[in-house]
Coordinates of C-alpha atoms and ligand atoms in Angstrom, one line a residue:
Chain R
M1 CA 1.8 -15.6 -42.1
S2 CA -0.4 -12.7 -41.3
D3 CA -2.0 -14.1 -38.2
T4 CA 1.3 -14.8 -36.5
V5 CA 1.5 -12.9 -33.3
L6 CA 4.8 -14.0 -32.0
S7 CA 7.7 -16.0 -33.5
L8 CA 10.9 -17.1 -31.7
D9 CA 13.7 -18.4 -33.7
A10 CA 16.5 -20.3 -31.8
V11 CA 16.2 -17.9 -28.9
E12 CA 18.8 -18.6 -26.1
K13 CA 19.3 -17.0 -22.8
V14 CA 22.6 -17.2 -20.8
F15 CA 22.6 -15.2 -17.6
P16 CA 25.5 -13.0 -16.6
N17 CA 26.5 -15.5 -14.0
G18 CA 26.8 -18.2 -16.7
V19 CA 23.6 -20.1 -16.0
R20 CA 21.9 -21.3 -19.2
G21 CA 18.4 -20.2 -18.7
L22 CA 17.2 -21.3 -22.1
A23 CA 18.7 -23.5 -24.8
P24 CA 17.6 -22.6 -28.3
V25 CA 13.8 -22.3 -28.3
D26 CA 11.6 -22.1 -31.4
L27 CA 8.0 -21.0 -30.8
T28 CA 5.2 -19.6 -32.9
V29 CA 2.0 -18.1 -31.4
R30 CA -0.9 -17.3 -33.7
A31 CA -3.8 -15.0 -33.1
G32 CA -6.5 -16.5 -30.9
E33 CA -4.3 -19.3 -29.5
F34 CA -4.1 -20.0 -25.8
V35 CA -0.5 -21.3 -25.3
S36 CA 0.5 -22.8 -22.0
L37 CA 4.0 -23.3 -20.8
I38 CA 4.3 -26.1 -18.2
G39 CA 7.3 -27.8 -16.8
P40 CA 9.4 -28.4 -13.6
S41 CA 10.6 -25.5 -11.5
G42 CA 13.6 -23.8 -13.1
C43 CA 12.9 -24.9 -16.7
G44 CA 12.9 -21.3 -17.9
K45 CA 9.2 -20.6 -18.1
S46 CA 9.5 -17.1 -16.5
T47 CA 12.7 -16.5 -18.4
L48 CA 10.9 -17.2 -21.7
L49 CA 8.0 -15.0 -20.8
K50 CA 10.2 -12.1 -19.8
L51 CA 12.0 -12.4 -23.1
I52 CA 8.7 -12.1 -24.8
A53 CA 7.7 -9.1 -22.7
N54 CA 11.1 -7.6 -23.6
L55 CA 12.0 -7.3 -19.9
H56 CA 15.3 -8.7 -20.9
G57 CA 17.0 -9.5 -24.2
P58 CA 18.0 -12.9 -25.7
S59 CA 21.7 -14.0 -25.7
A60 CA 21.2 -15.4 -29.2
G61 CA 18.4 -15.9 -31.7
S62 CA 15.6 -13.6 -32.6
L63 CA 12.1 -12.7 -31.5
R64 CA 9.5 -11.1 -33.8
W65 CA 6.3 -9.5 -32.6
W66 CA 3.7 -9.2 -35.4
G67 CA 6.5 -9.8 -37.8
S68 CA 8.7 -6.9 -36.7
D69 CA 11.0 -6.1 -33.8
F70 CA 9.9 -4.9 -30.4
R71 CA 9.9 -1.3 -31.5
G72 CA 6.8 -2.2 -33.5
V73 CA 4.9 -3.1 -30.3
G74 CA 2.7 -0.3 -29.1
Q75 CA 2.3 1.0 -32.6
K76 CA -0.7 0.2 -34.8
G77 CA -2.6 -0.8 -31.7
R78 CA -0.4 -3.8 -31.1
R79 CA 0.0 -4.2 -27.4
L80 CA 1.3 -6.6 -24.8
A81 CA 0.0 -6.9 -21.3
F82 CA 1.7 -8.8 -18.5
V83 CA 0.1 -10.4 -15.4
F84 CA 2.5 -11.4 -12.7
Q85 CA 2.4 -14.3 -10.2
D86 CA 1.4 -11.8 -7.5
A87 CA -1.3 -9.2 -8.3
T88 CA 1.4 -6.5 -7.8
L89 CA -1.1 -3.8 -7.2
M90 CA -0.3 -0.4 -5.7
P91 CA -1.5 -0.7 -2.1
W92 CA -1.9 3.1 -1.8
A93 CA -4.3 3.4 -4.7
N94 CA -7.9 2.2 -5.0
V95 CA -8.9 -0.5 -7.5
G96 CA -10.1 2.0 -10.1
R97 CA -6.8 3.9 -10.1
N98 CA -4.8 0.6 -10.1
V99 CA -6.6 -0.5 -13.2
R100 CA -6.1 2.9 -14.8
L101 CA -2.4 2.9 -14.2
P102 CA -1.2 1.7 -17.7
L103 CA -3.5 4.3 -19.3
D104 CA -2.1 7.0 -17.0
L105 CA 1.4 6.0 -17.9
M106 CA 0.4 6.1 -21.6
G107 CA -1.0 9.6 -21.2
V108 CA -4.7 8.7 -21.7
D109 CA -6.9 11.5 -20.3
R110 CA -8.6 11.0 -17.0
A111 CA -12.2 10.7 -18.1
S112 CA -11.8 8.2 -20.8
G113 CA -9.3 6.3 -18.6
D114 CA -11.9 6.0 -15.9
A115 CA -14.5 4.8 -18.4
R116 CA -12.2 2.2 -19.8
A117 CA -11.2 1.1 -16.2
R118 CA -14.9 0.6 -15.4
T119 CA -15.4 -1.5 -18.5
A120 CA -12.3 -3.6 -17.7
L121 CA -13.4 -4.2 -14.2
A122 CA -16.9 -5.2 -15.3
R123 CA -15.3 -7.8 -17.6
V124 CA -13.7 -9.5 -14.6
G125 CA -16.9 -9.2 -12.5
L126 CA -15.6 -6.4 -10.3
G127 CA -17.7 -3.5 -11.6
H128 CA -18.8 -2.7 -8.0
A129 CA -15.3 -2.6 -6.5
A130 CA -13.6 0.4 -8.1
E131 CA -13.6 2.4 -4.8
R132 CA -12.1 -0.3 -2.7
Y133 CA -8.5 -0.7 -1.7
P134 CA -6.3 -3.8 -2.4
A135 CA -6.0 -4.5 1.3
Q136 CA -9.7 -4.9 1.5
L137 CA -9.9 -7.6 -1.2
S138 CA -9.4 -11.3 -1.2
G139 CA -6.5 -12.9 -3.1
G140 CA -8.8 -13.9 -5.9
M141 CA -10.3 -10.4 -6.2
R142 CA -6.8 -8.9 -6.3
M143 CA -5.9 -11.2 -9.1
R144 CA -9.0 -10.1 -11.0
V145 CA -8.0 -6.5 -10.6
S146 CA -4.6 -7.4 -12.0
I147 CA -6.2 -9.0 -15.0
A148 CA -8.5 -6.0 -15.4
R149 CA -5.4 -3.8 -15.4
A150 CA -4.0 -5.9 -18.2
L151 CA -7.3 -5.9 -20.2
V152 CA -7.7 -2.1 -19.9
T153 CA -5.1 -1.5 -22.5
E154 CA -7.0 -3.8 -24.9
P155 CA -3.9 -6.0 -25.5
D156 CA -3.4 -8.2 -28.5
L157 CA -1.2 -10.5 -26.5
L158 CA -1.6 -11.3 -22.9
L159 CA 1.3 -12.8 -20.9
M160 CA 0.6 -14.4 -17.6
D161 CA 3.2 -15.9 -15.3
E162 CA 1.6 -18.4 -12.9
P163 CA -1.2 -15.9 -12.2
F164 CA -3.4 -18.2 -10.0
G165 CA -0.7 -20.2 -8.3
A166 CA -1.4 -18.7 -4.9
L167 CA -5.2 -19.2 -5.0
D168 CA -7.4 -21.9 -3.7
E169 CA -8.7 -24.5 -6.0
F170 CA -12.2 -23.2 -6.2
T171 CA -11.2 -19.6 -7.0
R172 CA -8.7 -20.8 -9.4
N173 CA -11.3 -22.8 -11.4
R174 CA -13.6 -19.8 -11.6
L175 CA -10.8 -17.6 -12.9
D176 CA -9.7 -20.3 -15.3
E177 CA -13.3 -20.3 -16.7
E178 CA -13.1 -16.5 -17.1
M179 CA -9.8 -16.8 -18.9
A180 CA -11.2 -19.3 -21.2
R181 CA -14.1 -16.9 -22.1
L182 CA -11.6 -14.1 -22.7
C183 CA -9.6 -16.2 -25.1
Y184 CA -12.1 -18.4 -26.9
Q185 CA -15.0 -16.0 -27.0
D186 CA -13.3 -12.6 -27.1
G187 CA -10.3 -13.8 -29.1
L188 CA -7.6 -12.7 -26.8
T189 CA -4.3 -14.4 -27.6
T190 CA -2.7 -15.6 -24.4
L191 CA 0.6 -17.1 -23.3
F192 CA 0.1 -18.7 -19.9
V193 CA 2.7 -20.1 -17.5
T194 CA 1.5 -22.6 -15.0
H195 CA 2.7 -25.4 -12.7
A196 CA -0.7 -27.0 -12.7
L197 CA -1.3 -29.7 -15.2
H198 CA -5.1 -29.6 -14.9
E199 CA -5.1 -25.9 -15.5
A200 CA -3.1 -26.3 -18.7
A201 CA -5.4 -29.1 -19.8
F202 CA -8.5 -27.0 -19.2
L203 CA -7.4 -23.8 -20.8
S204 CA -4.9 -24.4 -23.6
S205 CA -5.2 -24.7 -27.3
N206 CA -1.4 -25.5 -27.3
V207 CA 0.7 -26.8 -24.5
M208 CA 4.5 -26.5 -24.5
V209 CA 6.0 -29.0 -22.1
M210 CA 9.4 -27.7 -21.0
A211 CA 12.4 -29.4 -19.5
A212 CA 15.3 -27.9 -17.5
H213 CA 19.1 -27.8 -17.5
P214 CA 19.1 -26.0 -19.8
G215 CA 15.5 -24.8 -20.3
R216 CA 13.9 -26.0 -23.5
I217 CA 10.7 -27.2 -25.1
H218 CA 10.5 -30.9 -24.6
A219 CA 7.1 -31.6 -26.2
R220 CA 4.2 -29.7 -27.9
Y221 CA 0.7 -30.8 -27.5
A222 CA -2.4 -29.4 -29.3
I223 CA -6.0 -29.4 -28.0
D224 CA -9.1 -29.0 -30.0
R225 CA -10.0 -25.3 -30.0
T226 CA -13.7 -25.9 -30.5
I227 CA -14.2 -27.6 -27.1
V228 CA -16.3 -25.4 -24.8
R229 CA -14.2 -24.8 -21.7
D230 CA -16.8 -25.0 -19.0
E231 CA -17.6 -26.9 -15.8
A232 CA -18.9 -29.8 -17.8
F233 CA -15.6 -30.1 -19.7
R234 CA -13.7 -30.3 -16.4
L235 CA -15.7 -33.5 -15.6
S236 CA -15.6 -35.0 -19.1
E237 CA -13.7 -38.1 -20.2
R238 CA -12.0 -35.9 -22.8
F239 CA -10.5 -33.7 -20.1
A240 CA -9.3 -36.7 -18.2
E241 CA -7.7 -38.1 -21.3
I242 CA -5.9 -34.8 -22.1
S243 CA -4.7 -34.6 -18.5
R244 CA -3.4 -38.2 -18.7
E245 CA -1.5 -37.5 -21.9
L246 CA 0.0 -34.3 -20.5
A247 CA 1.0 -36.1 -17.3
V248 CA 3.0 -38.6 -19.3
L249 CA 4.7 -35.8 -21.2
L250 CA 5.4 -33.9 -18.0
E251 CA 6.8 -36.9 -16.3
A252 CA 9.2 -37.6 -19.2
A253 CA 10.2 -33.9 -19.1
S254 CA 10.9 -34.0 -15.4
H255 CA 12.8 -37.2 -15.8
E256 CA 15.0 -35.7 -18.5
S257 CA 15.6 -32.6 -16.4
H258 CA 16.8 -34.8 -13.5
L259 CA 19.2 -36.7 -15.8
A260 CA 20.5 -33.5 -17.3
A261 CA 21.0 -32.0 -13.8
E262 CA 23.0 -35.1 -12.8
M263 CA 25.1 -35.0 -15.9
Q264 CA 26.0 -31.4 -15.1
T265 CA 27.3 -32.2 -11.6
Chain Y
M1 CA -13.6 -7.1 22.6
R2 CA -15.0 -3.9 24.3
S3 CA -14.2 -5.1 27.8
A4 CA -10.7 -6.1 26.7
Q5 CA -10.2 -2.6 25.4
A6 CA -11.5 -1.1 28.6
I7 CA -9.1 -3.2 30.6
S8 CA -6.2 -2.2 28.5
I9 CA -7.0 1.5 29.3
L10 CA -8.2 1.0 32.9
A11 CA -5.4 -1.2 34.1
P12 CA -2.4 1.2 33.5
V13 CA -4.5 4.1 34.8
L14 CA -5.3 2.2 38.0
L15 CA -1.6 1.3 38.4
G16 CA -0.7 4.9 38.0
I17 CA -3.2 5.9 40.7
V18 CA -1.9 3.2 43.1
V19 CA 1.7 4.3 42.5
L20 CA 0.9 8.0 43.1
A21 CA -1.0 7.1 46.3
L22 CA 1.8 5.0 47.6
W23 CA 4.3 7.8 46.8
Q24 CA 2.1 10.3 48.5
G25 CA 1.7 8.1 51.5
A26 CA 5.4 7.3 51.8
C27 CA 6.3 11.0 51.7
R28 CA 3.8 11.8 54.4
L29 CA 4.5 8.8 56.6
W30 CA 8.3 9.2 56.7
H31 CA 8.2 13.0 56.5
I32 CA 10.5 13.1 53.5
P33 CA 11.4 16.8 52.9
P34 CA 10.3 18.1 49.4
Y35 CA 13.9 19.0 48.5
L36 CA 14.8 15.3 48.7
M37 CA 11.7 13.8 47.2
P38 CA 8.6 15.9 46.7
S39 CA 5.3 14.2 47.0
P40 CA 2.8 14.3 44.1
S41 CA 0.8 17.0 45.8
D42 CA 4.0 19.2 46.2
I43 CA 4.6 18.7 42.4
A44 CA 1.0 19.6 41.6
A45 CA 1.2 22.7 43.8
A46 CA 4.5 23.7 42.0
L47 CA 2.8 23.1 38.7
W48 CA -0.1 25.3 39.7
H49 CA 2.1 28.0 41.1
D50 CA 4.8 28.1 38.4
G51 CA 2.5 27.0 35.6
P52 CA 2.6 30.2 33.5
A53 CA 6.4 30.5 33.6
L54 CA 6.9 26.8 32.9
L55 CA 4.4 26.9 30.0
H56 CA 6.3 29.8 28.5
A57 CA 9.5 27.7 28.8
L58 CA 7.7 24.7 27.3
L59 CA 6.6 26.8 24.3
S60 CA 10.1 27.9 23.8
T61 CA 11.3 24.3 23.8
L62 CA 8.6 23.3 21.4
E63 CA 9.5 26.0 19.0
V64 CA 13.0 24.6 18.8
T65 CA 11.6 21.1 18.6
F66 CA 9.3 21.9 15.6
A67 CA 11.9 23.9 13.8
A68 CA 14.4 21.1 14.3
L69 CA 11.9 18.5 13.1
A70 CA 11.1 20.6 10.0
A71 CA 14.8 21.0 9.3
A72 CA 15.5 17.3 9.9
V73 CA 12.6 16.2 7.6
I74 CA 13.5 18.5 4.8
G75 CA 17.2 17.9 5.0
G76 CA 16.9 14.1 5.6
V77 CA 14.5 13.7 2.7
L78 CA 16.8 15.7 0.4
V79 CA 19.8 13.7 1.4
A80 CA 17.9 10.4 0.9
F81 CA 16.8 11.5 -2.6
L82 CA 20.4 12.5 -3.4
L83 CA 21.7 9.2 -2.2
V84 CA 19.4 7.1 -4.4
Q85 CA 20.2 9.0 -7.5
S86 CA 23.4 7.1 -8.2
P87 CA 25.5 4.4 -6.6
L88 CA 28.5 6.8 -6.9
I89 CA 26.9 9.5 -4.9
E90 CA 25.9 7.0 -2.3
R91 CA 29.4 5.6 -2.1
C92 CA 30.8 9.1 -1.7
L93 CA 28.3 10.3 0.9
M94 CA 27.3 7.3 2.9
P95 CA 30.5 7.1 5.1
Y96 CA 29.8 10.7 6.2
V97 CA 26.2 10.0 7.0
V98 CA 27.4 7.1 9.1
I99 CA 30.1 9.2 10.8
M100 CA 27.4 11.7 11.6
Q101 CA 25.2 9.1 13.1
V102 CA 27.9 7.5 15.3
T103 CA 29.2 10.8 16.6
P104 CA 27.3 11.7 19.8
I105 CA 25.8 15.1 18.9
V106 CA 25.9 16.1 22.6
A107 CA 29.7 16.0 22.3
I108 CA 29.8 18.5 19.4
A109 CA 26.9 20.6 20.7
P110 CA 29.2 23.0 22.6
L111 CA 31.1 23.6 19.4
I112 CA 28.0 24.4 17.5
I113 CA 26.9 26.7 20.2
I114 CA 30.2 28.6 20.0
L115 CA 30.3 28.6 16.2
V116 CA 26.7 29.7 15.7
K117 CA 26.1 33.0 17.3
T118 CA 22.3 33.1 17.3
T119 CA 21.2 30.8 20.1
P120 CA 17.9 29.6 18.7
V121 CA 19.5 28.7 15.5
A122 CA 22.3 26.9 17.3
L123 CA 19.7 25.0 19.4
T124 CA 17.7 24.1 16.3
L125 CA 20.8 22.9 14.5
C126 CA 21.8 20.6 17.4
A127 CA 18.4 19.1 17.7
A128 CA 18.0 18.7 13.9
L129 CA 21.4 16.9 13.8
I130 CA 20.1 14.5 16.4
A131 CA 16.8 13.9 14.6
I132 CA 18.0 13.7 11.0
F133 CA 19.5 10.2 10.9
P134 CA 16.3 8.2 11.1
V135 CA 14.7 10.4 8.4
I136 CA 17.7 9.7 6.1
S137 CA 17.9 6.0 6.7
N138 CA 14.2 5.3 6.7
T139 CA 13.5 7.4 3.6
L140 CA 16.4 5.7 1.9
Q141 CA 15.2 2.3 2.8
G142 CA 11.7 3.3 1.7
L143 CA 12.8 4.6 -1.6
R144 CA 14.5 1.2 -2.2
S145 CA 11.6 -0.9 -1.0
V146 CA 9.8 -0.6 -4.3
D147 CA 8.2 -3.9 -5.4
P148 CA 10.5 -5.1 -8.2
D149 CA 7.5 -6.5 -10.2
L150 CA 5.7 -3.2 -10.0
A151 CA 8.9 -1.4 -11.0
A152 CA 9.1 -3.8 -14.0
Y153 CA 5.5 -2.9 -14.8
F154 CA 6.4 0.8 -14.9
R155 CA 9.3 0.1 -17.2
M156 CA 7.1 -1.9 -19.5
Y157 CA 4.8 1.1 -19.9
K158 CA 7.8 3.3 -20.5
A159 CA 7.0 5.5 -17.5
S160 CA 9.1 8.6 -17.3
R161 CA 11.5 9.3 -14.5
L162 CA 9.1 11.7 -13.0
Q163 CA 6.1 9.3 -13.2
T164 CA 8.2 6.6 -11.6
L165 CA 9.3 8.9 -8.8
F166 CA 5.9 10.3 -7.9
R167 CA 3.6 7.4 -8.7
L168 CA 5.9 4.6 -7.5
R169 CA 8.9 5.5 -5.4
V170 CA 7.4 8.2 -3.2
P171 CA 4.2 6.2 -2.3
S172 CA 6.3 3.1 -1.8
A173 CA 8.6 5.0 0.6
L174 CA 5.8 6.4 2.6
P175 CA 5.4 3.7 5.2
M176 CA 9.1 3.7 6.0
F177 CA 9.2 7.5 5.9
M178 CA 6.3 7.7 8.4
A179 CA 8.1 5.4 10.8
G180 CA 11.2 7.5 10.5
L181 CA 9.2 10.7 11.1
R182 CA 7.8 9.2 14.3
I183 CA 11.3 8.5 15.6
A184 CA 12.5 11.9 14.5
T185 CA 9.7 13.7 16.3
G186 CA 10.7 12.1 19.6
L187 CA 14.4 12.8 18.9
S188 CA 13.7 16.4 18.1
L189 CA 12.3 17.0 21.5
V190 CA 15.2 15.1 23.1
G191 CA 17.5 17.1 21.0
A192 CA 15.9 20.4 21.9
V193 CA 16.2 19.7 25.6
V194 CA 19.8 18.4 25.3
A195 CA 20.8 21.5 23.3
E196 CA 19.2 23.8 25.9
F197 CA 21.1 22.0 28.7
V198 CA 24.4 22.5 26.9
A199 CA 23.7 26.1 25.9
G200 CA 22.3 26.9 29.4
T201 CA 20.5 29.9 27.9
G202 CA 18.3 31.9 30.2
G203 CA 16.4 35.1 29.6
N204 CA 13.2 35.4 27.7
S205 CA 13.7 32.5 25.4
A206 CA 14.7 30.1 28.2
G207 CA 13.5 26.5 27.6
L208 CA 12.3 23.9 30.0
A209 CA 15.9 22.5 30.3
Y210 CA 17.0 25.8 31.7
E211 CA 14.1 25.8 34.2
I212 CA 15.2 22.3 35.3
L213 CA 18.8 23.5 35.8
Q214 CA 17.7 26.6 37.6
S215 CA 15.3 24.7 39.9
G216 CA 18.2 22.3 40.6
F217 CA 20.5 25.2 41.6
Q218 CA 17.8 26.6 43.8
M219 CA 16.9 23.2 45.4
D220 CA 13.4 23.8 44.1
I221 CA 12.9 20.1 43.5
P222 CA 9.0 20.1 43.1
R223 CA 9.4 22.7 40.3
M224 CA 12.0 20.4 38.7
F225 CA 9.5 17.6 38.7
A226 CA 6.8 19.9 37.4
A227 CA 9.0 20.8 34.5
L228 CA 9.8 17.2 33.9
F229 CA 6.1 16.4 33.9
L230 CA 5.5 19.0 31.2
I231 CA 8.2 17.6 29.0
T232 CA 6.7 14.2 29.4
V233 CA 3.2 15.4 28.5
A234 CA 4.7 17.2 25.5
G235 CA 6.5 14.1 24.4
L236 CA 3.3 12.0 24.7
A237 CA 1.3 14.6 22.7
L238 CA 3.9 14.6 19.9
Y239 CA 4.0 10.8 19.9
G240 CA 0.2 10.6 19.7
A241 CA 0.1 13.2 17.0
T242 CA 2.6 11.4 14.8
A243 CA 1.0 8.1 15.4
G244 CA -2.3 9.5 14.3
L245 CA -0.7 11.1 11.3
Q246 CA 0.9 7.8 10.4
R247 CA -2.4 6.0 10.7
A248 CA -4.2 8.6 8.6
V249 CA -1.6 8.6 5.8
L250 CA -1.4 4.8 5.6
R251 CA -5.0 4.0 6.4
H252 CA -5.7 2.1 3.2
R253 CA -2.7 -0.2 3.4
A254 CA -2.7 -3.6 5.0
Ligands
ATP301 N1 18.4 -13.2 -13.2 C1 18.9 -14.4 -13.2 N2 20.3 -14.7 -13.1 C2 20.8 -15.9 -13.1 N3 20.0 -17.0 -13.2 C3 18.7 -16.9 -13.4 C4 18.1 -15.6 -13.4 N4 16.7 -15.8 -13.5 C5 16.6 -17.1 -13.6 N5 17.7 -17.8 -13.5 C6 17.9 -19.2 -13.6 O1 17.4 -19.7 -14.8 C7 16.7 -20.9 -14.7 C8 15.3 -20.7 -15.2 O2 14.6 -19.8 -14.3 P1 13.1 -19.4 -14.4 O3 12.7 -18.4 -13.4 O4 12.8 -19.0 -15.8 O5 12.4 -20.8 -14.1 P2 10.8 -21.1 -14.1 O6 10.5 -22.2 -15.0 O7 10.0 -19.9 -14.2 O8 10.7 -21.7 -12.6 P3 9.5 -21.6 -11.6 O9 8.5 -22.6 -12.0 O10 10.1 -22.0 -10.3 O11 9.0 -20.2 -11.6 C9 16.8 -21.3 -13.2 O12 17.9 -22.2 -13.1 C10 17.1 -20.0 -12.6 O13 17.9 -20.2 -11.4
MG302 MG1 8.7 -18.7 -12.8

């Protein structure tokens, strides 16, 4: 299919120390989808995301990015961007230079790099902060800079590993709303790891509920894409219903993970 | 806030004045001869009287100090860069770095002074050997203290070795390096004085250590204290300068 961004076919990961990070996983992500990975700690969410970012390779199975192998990424304008759990900014560089970093590494010239960095910063509401240094920013602002650094490359697939886990509820909700805009209005395909059920319920078009020992996808849950993800949605009956259904799935996944862990010992 | 700051400056100054006054009073009261324990006023007089000669000696010591510091920084940084290149290089070299660190340089200073004919070079070499270890170990630790996520980020964008070095490793190493530099600056001065003691060189390029030795032989104890005072002032100035440099270089970091 032409709008398939990512397809995983029976992808497994066994670590050198013998730990089974992932049992065979099948996953397809289509353009414009917001896919969340939720599940108990140790169920392989980060492992899966790093496989997709090609930060390590699978032990078995195959991954396809836009229908070809990883060498195709970066060509024909097909780009990945990764946002980590921490903002991972360079403390010695100001916000503007931090955002420009991927462009610098790609060899984009200074002037157009600066212009694109300004645009990206404006998209996350930090147009005024280019001259400031990471140490002078709040945690939420640092995370925004990190998102701007991902957006500056105009990625076709954004990977985020628990990006807002360290933030307070209020800041997190604001950033969730911004993420929803980026995906549902600007069409940015996103793969999002989170511990927080309400975050997955708010943002996702597709939720993958994962279980551990070994890591696998326990259940898949789709949410209507046409819902407008705003403050009103958070208070709606529909949101509460989605959260409830996800809670049931997550509970079952956790239960299975515990059973599997006991079986192993 | 302001008054707390004022107290933190005033209190030690006051304490110093009180101690000096007690010292002066005690020397007067019990008529302690200056060759046993000079009073602060004796030392001040010696400082005034022998000032030019002592300053000349101080400059000579500082020359050795700065040359040694430069050598230690350049050598230490080079060694650290070499060590992080490959685990094999590190495994080969590290034991020798450690051996060098645990050997008291004072003990091999006489050997260096015999082997190296040019005295200033020998002095500099001794002092540099004393100062180099914190540069090596701190730079090494700094080069290794790269945030693994940031390193992964650089790999993801296929950064070249050179880009990774100058945009990631060097800036990441800077805080540890600056701390090492601060220690090395103090040690360079210590090293210069120690080397001068061992060499015992007089003449035109005599350092403060020589002045202290000479004053001891001549029982000119106030002059000895005056020389000591100058070394301390020099040490404080160096400490302040490196602390300021450290703050300036790292000013934007948390
Ligand atoms: N490099 C590694 N070597 C060995 N085992 C690993 C490695 N990385 C992860 N694991 C193991 O693989 C399993 C999955 O880890 P992963 O980090 O993907 O979990 P996660 O779902 O992201 O958990 P969390 O929610 O706590 O971040 C865990 O049991 C973990 O201990
Ligand atoms: Mg994780």
